[in-house]
Amino acid sequence: MVFYYKQGEVPKKRHTVFMKDNLLLREEVFGLNGFSGRYSLLYHLNPPTRIAKVGEWRNNVIEEWKDSGYRHHKFSTGKLRKSNDVFLDRIPLIFNEDVVISYAKMDEGESKLFYRNADFDEVYYVQEGEAEFRSVFGSIELIQGDYLVVPRGTTYTFNFKRYSELLVIEGRQVEIPRQYRNDYGQLVEGSFYYNRDIKLPNLKTFNEKGDYNLVVKTSQGFQFVVLDYHPFDVIGWDGYLYPFALNVYDLEPITGKLHQPPTVYTTFTANNFVICTFVPRLFDYHPDSVPISYYHDNVDADEILFYSSGQFMSRRGISKGDITLHRGGHVHGPQPGAVESSLSKRGSYNDEVAVMVETQRRVKLTYYAKEVDDPSYPLSWYIP
């Protein structure tokens, strides 16, 4: 995040003795980029270093679909199986050195584990369902259309209140775009969203003993450990680094007489990729406007688009939950007839919701992607 937030009890001065019921609390500096990035200070009832048992190590090497070629793709998440665990068993589809894009279908119920991603920030997009995100910083209630941003190193878990589907994006330095912020970190007038739209965690402290299973994820695998205390033992924290949520229906799209480029829909920036959101909005209203996307070839980027809901004017044969991958160097854009049909919709209302990830480096595909790929998709622009 970019603004200061405080929950619970904290001492007047940092790095000073802080007592609670005759117990000396343990101060943790939770931060990024060594001691030079954003951080928060958390006050624990127990030393956060305490581990009762080191469990198994489980490899997590993503199996690449190496003969996928270099073409456009369409994947159907509707054909994916359910996941047994949102962290251990999410299904990776697209990846490179900077980002991993996965999908998870979760039945109702509480997660049995606590999670911590050591290498990547995580962005969960709630495509369907309802859940409570629980973390060392507190809880956030999630509904359909919510983005949840979890800084790397955060300890958390989930309670799925009903069947849920989630798009999961892992990367580093996931942030609110700098162009939306003034020198003080405040979101400026005319930005895609405002501070009031952001859902922040509400702290709940657990002072419980027992066996609590935590899994720490790296890019290579999962390390299981056992704690003898509940990891959410924080009685207070403050700072600039913490999880938060944002709903796509609270976003404020910028529209105009003529077509706006995808950059106006940038929602989060990250290391070598961006996340954009196409949301319900008015179509272009110039009397001669073409209210539909350009033909473009994304020479310097690969474009991943997740179709969440609504009518997708530029595409036929797209279903809710589909993912397209448009390769840099291959032209893509409206399918035959889409430009002509769009002319009658100038100034009308478009109800589509879609999540776009645009990468600066080429992506690879997994064998899970091969199982749900439509090999005819590259020919969808062709009419004999």
PDB file of N, CA and C in Angstrom, residues 57 70 126 132 167 195 207 230 262 283 301 336 348 357:
ATOM      1  N   TRP A  57       9.608 -31.406   2.746  1.00  0.00           N
ATOM      2  CA  TRP A  57       9.842 -30.499   1.626  1.00  0.00           C
ATOM      3  C   TRP A  57       9.180 -31.119   0.402  1.00  0.00           C
ATOM      4  N   TYR A  70       4.400 -20.999 -31.184  1.00  0.00           N
ATOM      5  CA  TYR A  70       4.322 -19.567 -30.904  1.00  0.00           C
ATOM      6  C   TYR A  70       3.117 -19.018 -31.662  1.00  0.00           C
ATOM      7  N   VAL A 126     -11.384 -12.756  -7.325  1.00  0.00           N
ATOM      8  CA  VAL A 126     -12.505 -13.627  -7.000  1.00  0.00           C
ATOM      9  C   VAL A 126     -13.488 -13.617  -8.171  1.00  0.00           C
ATOM     10  N   GLU A 132     -13.559 -15.455   3.473  1.00  0.00           N
ATOM     11  CA  GLU A 132     -12.896 -14.594   4.454  1.00  0.00           C
ATOM     12  C   GLU A 132     -11.401 -14.855   4.357  1.00  0.00           C
ATOM     13  N   LEU A 167      -8.815 -16.507  -9.887  1.00  0.00           N
ATOM     14  CA  LEU A 167      -7.638 -16.328 -10.725  1.00  0.00           C
ATOM     15  C   LEU A 167      -6.521 -15.833  -9.812  1.00  0.00           C
ATOM     16  N   ASN A 195      -8.897   6.096  -2.343  1.00  0.00           N
ATOM     17  CA  ASN A 195      -8.582   5.435  -1.075  1.00  0.00           C
ATOM     18  C   ASN A 195      -9.808   4.794  -0.420  1.00  0.00           C
ATOM     19  N   ASN A 207      -4.581 -15.927  20.916  1.00  0.00           N
ATOM     20  CA  ASN A 207      -3.593 -16.331  21.919  1.00  0.00           C
ATOM     21  C   ASN A 207      -3.881 -17.773  22.278  1.00  0.00           C
ATOM     22  N   HIS A 230      -0.734 -20.174  17.730  1.00  0.00           N
ATOM     23  CA  HIS A 230      -1.469 -19.659  16.587  1.00  0.00           C
ATOM     24  C   HIS A 230      -0.673 -18.517  15.961  1.00  0.00           C
ATOM     25  N   PRO A 262      -5.488   0.595 -23.611  1.00  0.00           N
ATOM     26  CA  PRO A 262      -5.591  -0.221 -22.392  1.00  0.00           C
ATOM     27  C   PRO A 262      -4.854   0.365 -21.192  1.00  0.00           C
ATOM     28  N   PHE A 283     -19.364   3.387 -24.115  1.00  0.00           N
ATOM     29  CA  PHE A 283     -18.577   3.321 -25.328  1.00  0.00           C
ATOM     30  C   PHE A 283     -18.276   4.736 -25.839  1.00  0.00           C
ATOM     31  N   ALA A 301       5.326  -7.261 -25.988  1.00  0.00           N
ATOM     32  CA  ALA A 301       4.641  -7.842 -24.828  1.00  0.00           C
ATOM     33  C   ALA A 301       3.822  -9.049 -25.243  1.00  0.00           C
ATOM     34  N   PRO A 336     -13.890 -10.823 -37.458  1.00  0.00           N
ATOM     35  CA  PRO A 336     -14.666 -10.351 -38.609  1.00  0.00           C
ATOM     36  C   PRO A 336     -16.091  -9.957 -38.227  1.00  0.00           C
ATOM     37  N   SER A 348     -23.312   3.900 -26.089  1.00  0.00           N
ATOM     38  CA  SER A 348     -24.105   2.965 -25.288  1.00  0.00           C
ATOM     39  C   SER A 348     -23.256   2.409 -24.138  1.00  0.00           C
ATOM     40  N   VAL A 357      -3.373  -9.218 -18.030  1.00  0.00           N
ATOM     41  CA  VAL A 357      -1.985  -9.207 -17.577  1.00  0.00           C
ATOM     42  C   VAL A 357      -1.124  -9.053 -18.823  1.00  0.00           C
TER      43      VAL A 357
END
